[in-house]
Short mmCIF file of C-alpha atoms and ligand atoms in Angstrom, two decimals:
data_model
loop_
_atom_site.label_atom_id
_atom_site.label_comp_id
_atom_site.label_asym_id
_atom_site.label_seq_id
_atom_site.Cartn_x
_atom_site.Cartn_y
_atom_site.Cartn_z
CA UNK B 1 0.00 0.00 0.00
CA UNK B 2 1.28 3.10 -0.25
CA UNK B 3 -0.25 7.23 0.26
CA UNK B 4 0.89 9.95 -1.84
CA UNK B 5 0.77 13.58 0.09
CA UNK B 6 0.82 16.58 -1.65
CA UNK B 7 0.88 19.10 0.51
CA UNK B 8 1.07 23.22 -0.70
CA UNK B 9 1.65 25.41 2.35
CA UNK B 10 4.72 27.63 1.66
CA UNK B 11 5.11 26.71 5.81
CA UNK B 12 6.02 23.58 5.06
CA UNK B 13 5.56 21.04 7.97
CA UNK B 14 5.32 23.76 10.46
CA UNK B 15 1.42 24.70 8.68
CA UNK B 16 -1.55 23.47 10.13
CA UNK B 17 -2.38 21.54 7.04
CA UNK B 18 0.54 19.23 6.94
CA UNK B 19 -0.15 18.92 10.14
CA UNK B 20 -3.81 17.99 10.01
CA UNK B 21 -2.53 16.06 7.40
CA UNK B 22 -0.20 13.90 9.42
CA UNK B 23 -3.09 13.31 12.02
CA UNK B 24 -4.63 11.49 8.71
CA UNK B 25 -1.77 9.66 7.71
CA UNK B 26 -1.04 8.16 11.17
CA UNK B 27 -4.85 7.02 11.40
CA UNK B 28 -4.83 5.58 7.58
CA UNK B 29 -1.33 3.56 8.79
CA UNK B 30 -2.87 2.29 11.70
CA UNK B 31 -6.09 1.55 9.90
CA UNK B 32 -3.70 -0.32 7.02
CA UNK B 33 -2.41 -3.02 9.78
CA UNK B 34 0.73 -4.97 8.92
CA UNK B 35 0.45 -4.48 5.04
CA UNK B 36 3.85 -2.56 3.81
CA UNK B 37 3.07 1.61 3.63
CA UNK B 38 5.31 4.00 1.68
CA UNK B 39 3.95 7.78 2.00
CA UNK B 40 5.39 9.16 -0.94
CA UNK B 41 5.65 13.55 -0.39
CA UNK B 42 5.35 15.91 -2.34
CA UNK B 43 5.59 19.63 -2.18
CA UNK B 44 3.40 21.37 -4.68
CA UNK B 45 5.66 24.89 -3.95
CA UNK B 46 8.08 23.88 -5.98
CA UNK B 47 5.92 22.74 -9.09
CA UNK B 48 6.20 24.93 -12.25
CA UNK B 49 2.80 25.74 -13.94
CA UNK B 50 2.48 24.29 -17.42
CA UNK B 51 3.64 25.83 -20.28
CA UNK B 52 3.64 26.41 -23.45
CA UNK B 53 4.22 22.88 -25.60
CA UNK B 54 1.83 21.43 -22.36
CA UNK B 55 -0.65 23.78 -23.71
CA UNK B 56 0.01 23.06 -27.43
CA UNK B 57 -0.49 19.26 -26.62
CA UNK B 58 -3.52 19.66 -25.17
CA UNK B 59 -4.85 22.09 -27.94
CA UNK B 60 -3.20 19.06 -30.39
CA UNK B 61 -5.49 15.67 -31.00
CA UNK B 62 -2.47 13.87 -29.92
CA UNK B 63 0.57 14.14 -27.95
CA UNK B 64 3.92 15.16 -29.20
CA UNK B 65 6.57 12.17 -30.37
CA UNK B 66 9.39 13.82 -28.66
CA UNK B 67 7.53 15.32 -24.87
CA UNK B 68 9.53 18.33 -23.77
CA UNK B 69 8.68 21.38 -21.60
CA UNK B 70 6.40 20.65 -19.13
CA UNK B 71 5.07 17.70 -20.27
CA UNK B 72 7.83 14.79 -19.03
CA UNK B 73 7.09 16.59 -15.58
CA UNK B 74 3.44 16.23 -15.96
CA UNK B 75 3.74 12.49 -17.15
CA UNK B 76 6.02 12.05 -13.96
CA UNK B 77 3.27 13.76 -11.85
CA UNK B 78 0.07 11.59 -13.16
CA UNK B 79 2.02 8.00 -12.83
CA UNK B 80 3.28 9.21 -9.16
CA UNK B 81 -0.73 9.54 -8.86
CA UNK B 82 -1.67 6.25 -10.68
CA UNK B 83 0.79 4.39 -8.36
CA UNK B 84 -0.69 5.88 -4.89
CA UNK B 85 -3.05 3.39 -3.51
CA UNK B 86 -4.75 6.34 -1.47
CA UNK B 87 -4.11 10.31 -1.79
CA UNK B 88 -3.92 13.07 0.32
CA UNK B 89 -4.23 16.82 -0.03
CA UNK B 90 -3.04 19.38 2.48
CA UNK B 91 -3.34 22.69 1.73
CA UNK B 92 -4.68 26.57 3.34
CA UNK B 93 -7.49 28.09 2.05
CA UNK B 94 -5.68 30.78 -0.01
CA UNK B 95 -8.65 33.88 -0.95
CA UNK B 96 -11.48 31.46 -0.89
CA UNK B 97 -9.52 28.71 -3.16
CA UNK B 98 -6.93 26.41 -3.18
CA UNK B 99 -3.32 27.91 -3.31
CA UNK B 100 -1.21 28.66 -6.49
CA UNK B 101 1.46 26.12 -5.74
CA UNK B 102 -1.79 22.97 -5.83
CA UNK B 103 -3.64 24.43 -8.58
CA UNK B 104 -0.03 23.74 -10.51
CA UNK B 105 -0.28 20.12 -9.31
CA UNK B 106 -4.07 19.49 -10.20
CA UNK B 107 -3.25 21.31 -13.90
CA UNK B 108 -0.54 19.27 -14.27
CA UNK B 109 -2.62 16.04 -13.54
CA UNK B 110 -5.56 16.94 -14.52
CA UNK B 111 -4.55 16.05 -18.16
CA UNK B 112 -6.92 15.38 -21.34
CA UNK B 113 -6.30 11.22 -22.76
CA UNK B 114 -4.12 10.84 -19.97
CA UNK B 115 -6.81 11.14 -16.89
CA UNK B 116 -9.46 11.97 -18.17
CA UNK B 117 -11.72 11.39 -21.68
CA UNK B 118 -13.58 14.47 -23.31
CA UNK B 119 -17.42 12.52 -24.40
CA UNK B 120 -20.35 14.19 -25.77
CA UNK B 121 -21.49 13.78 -22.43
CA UNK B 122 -19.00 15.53 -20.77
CA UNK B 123 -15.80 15.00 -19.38
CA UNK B 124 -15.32 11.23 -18.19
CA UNK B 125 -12.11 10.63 -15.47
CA UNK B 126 -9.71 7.76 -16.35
CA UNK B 127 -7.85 6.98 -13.38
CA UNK B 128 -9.09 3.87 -10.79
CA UNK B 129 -11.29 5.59 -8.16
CA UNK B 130 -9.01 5.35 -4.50
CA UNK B 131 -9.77 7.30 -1.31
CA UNK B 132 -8.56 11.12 -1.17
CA UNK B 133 -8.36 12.45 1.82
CA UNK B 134 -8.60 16.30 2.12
CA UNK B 135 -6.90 18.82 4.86
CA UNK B 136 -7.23 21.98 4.60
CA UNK B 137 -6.48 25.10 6.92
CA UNK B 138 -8.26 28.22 7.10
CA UNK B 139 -7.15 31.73 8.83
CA UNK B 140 -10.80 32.41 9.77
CA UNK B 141 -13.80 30.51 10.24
CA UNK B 142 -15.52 28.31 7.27
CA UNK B 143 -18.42 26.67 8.50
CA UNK B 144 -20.53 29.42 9.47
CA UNK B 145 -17.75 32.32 9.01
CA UNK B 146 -18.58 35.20 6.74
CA UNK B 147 -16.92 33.64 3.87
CA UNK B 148 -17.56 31.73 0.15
CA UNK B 149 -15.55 28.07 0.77
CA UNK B 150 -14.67 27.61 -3.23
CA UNK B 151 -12.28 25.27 -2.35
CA UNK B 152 -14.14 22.07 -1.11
CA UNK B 153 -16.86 22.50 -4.49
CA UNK B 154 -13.66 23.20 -6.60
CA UNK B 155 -11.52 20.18 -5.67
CA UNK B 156 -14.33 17.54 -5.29
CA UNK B 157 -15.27 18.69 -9.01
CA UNK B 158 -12.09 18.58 -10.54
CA UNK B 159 -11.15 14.98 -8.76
CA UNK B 160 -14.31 13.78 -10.14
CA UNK B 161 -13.07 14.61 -13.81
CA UNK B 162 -9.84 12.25 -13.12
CA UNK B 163 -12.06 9.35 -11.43
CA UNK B 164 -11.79 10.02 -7.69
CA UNK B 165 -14.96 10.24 -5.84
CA UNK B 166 -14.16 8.72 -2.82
CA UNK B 167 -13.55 12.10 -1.54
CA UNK B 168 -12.90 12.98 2.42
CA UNK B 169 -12.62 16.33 3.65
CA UNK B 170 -11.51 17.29 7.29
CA UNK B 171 -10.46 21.15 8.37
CA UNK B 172 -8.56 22.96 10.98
CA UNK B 173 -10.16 26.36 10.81
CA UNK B 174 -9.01 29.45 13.11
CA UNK B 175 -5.68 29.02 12.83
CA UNK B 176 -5.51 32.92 12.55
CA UNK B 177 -7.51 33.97 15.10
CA UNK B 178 -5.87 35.90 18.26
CA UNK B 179 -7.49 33.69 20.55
CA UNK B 180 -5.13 31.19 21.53
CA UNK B 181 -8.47 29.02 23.31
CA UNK B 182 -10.41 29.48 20.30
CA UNK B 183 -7.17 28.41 18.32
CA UNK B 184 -6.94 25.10 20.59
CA UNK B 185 -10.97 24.20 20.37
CA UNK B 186 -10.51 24.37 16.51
CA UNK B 187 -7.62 22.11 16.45
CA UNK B 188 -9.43 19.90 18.82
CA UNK B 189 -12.38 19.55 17.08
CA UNK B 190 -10.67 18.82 13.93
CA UNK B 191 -8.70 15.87 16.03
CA UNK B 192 -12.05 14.84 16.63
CA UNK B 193 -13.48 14.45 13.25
CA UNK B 194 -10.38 12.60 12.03
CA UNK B 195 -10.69 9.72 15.12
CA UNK B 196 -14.74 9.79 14.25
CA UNK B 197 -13.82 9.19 10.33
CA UNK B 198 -11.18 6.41 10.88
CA UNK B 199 -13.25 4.67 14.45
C1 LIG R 1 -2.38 34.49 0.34
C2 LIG R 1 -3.23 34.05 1.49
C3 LIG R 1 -4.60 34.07 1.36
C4 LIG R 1 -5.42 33.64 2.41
N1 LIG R 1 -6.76 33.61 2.24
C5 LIG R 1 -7.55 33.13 3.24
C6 LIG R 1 -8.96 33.01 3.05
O1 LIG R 1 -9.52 33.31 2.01
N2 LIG R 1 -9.69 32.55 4.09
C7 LIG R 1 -9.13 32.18 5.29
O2 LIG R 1 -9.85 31.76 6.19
N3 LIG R 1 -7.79 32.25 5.48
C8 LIG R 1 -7.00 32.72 4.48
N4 LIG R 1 -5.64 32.78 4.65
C9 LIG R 1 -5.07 32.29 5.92
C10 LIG R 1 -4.64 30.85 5.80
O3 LIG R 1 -5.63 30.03 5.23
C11 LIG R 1 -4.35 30.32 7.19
O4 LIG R 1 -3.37 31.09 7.83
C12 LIG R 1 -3.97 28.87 7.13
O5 LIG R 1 -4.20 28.26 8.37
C13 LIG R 1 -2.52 28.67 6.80
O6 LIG R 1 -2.37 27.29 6.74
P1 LIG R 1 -0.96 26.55 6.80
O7 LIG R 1 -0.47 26.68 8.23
O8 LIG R 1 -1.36 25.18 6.44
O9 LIG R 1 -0.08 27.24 5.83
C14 LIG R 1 -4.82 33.21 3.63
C15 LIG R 1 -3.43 33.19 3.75
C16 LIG R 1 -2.64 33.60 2.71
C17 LIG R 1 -1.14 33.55 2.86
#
């Protein structure tokens, strides 16, 4: 078995995400038993976006004979993702949305005849459905806060175009608040809907 973590915070393990994310990781490993585990990491920061010849293949029917730019990179990316047996996000809530540095991941995965079909009746995801588990961080409050959460529509939308619907979100929100107790409760009650999911 083995988890692939992508995880976008330019904090690196010091953000709440990876954090929250480890939390899920340590629960999935215990859930896994004896069975062999690699948790394979990768840091979205230092992803490129695609570029040109990445957009000219996709524009193209096909895909170029020789690959270059971006596009060896994005081939890397997708079988990293076709190998992972389960996936998981972590990532702040950057204005609304997912940061810059996953976005470059997901449009670098997120790739026409590789993992996903375009059909008359839509778009049609190629990739073997596994579980995706989803941490995210937020400054201020989501649920209830006096803010649009793009982020959890966005990502279960665009993992449904590759195949993966077996989608699990869990949040740490707060994190930005002055309130050190309010701070705590948040993190707590985030521990607490991780042990619920994986009980
Ligand atoms: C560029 C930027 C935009 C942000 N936008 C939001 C936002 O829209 N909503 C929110 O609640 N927090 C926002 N924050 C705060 C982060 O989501 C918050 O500090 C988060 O916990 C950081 O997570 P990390 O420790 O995983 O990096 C933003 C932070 C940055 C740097």
């Amino acid at each position: 078995m083995n988890i692939l973590r992508v995880h976008s915070s330019a904090r690196g393990t010091e953000a709440a995400s990876y954090q929250l994310s480890q939390l899920i990781v340590d629960h999935w490993l215990s859930q896994q038993g004896d069975s062999a585990v690699v948790i394979d990491d990768l840091h979205a920061d230092s992803l490129p976006h695609p570029d040109a010849p990445y957009s000219a293949a996709l524009r193209g029917g096909e895909d170029p004979a020789e690959a270059d730019g971006s596009l060896p990179l994005s081939d890397q990316l997708i079988s990293q993702l076709r190998a992972a047996d389960a996936l998981i996000l972590a990532a702040p809530m950057h204005n609304f949305t997912v940061p810059s540095a996953l976005k470059a991941w997901i449009d670098h995965v997120v790739r026409i005849r590789h993992t996903f079909v375009a059909t008359a009746e839509g778009k049609v995801g190629t990739l073997s459905d596994r579980p995706v588990y989803v941490a995210i961080s937020t400054g201020g409050r989501l649920c209830g806060g006096r803010q649009p959460d793009f982020m959890t529509p966005y990502l279960k939308a665009v993992l449904e175009v590759i195949g993966l619907h077996q989608v699990q979100f869990f949040y740490v929100e707060s994190t930005a608040m002055p309130d050190p107790q309010l701070r705590q409760a948040a993190w707590q009650q985030a521990v607490a809907e991780v042990k619920a999911h994986f009980a």
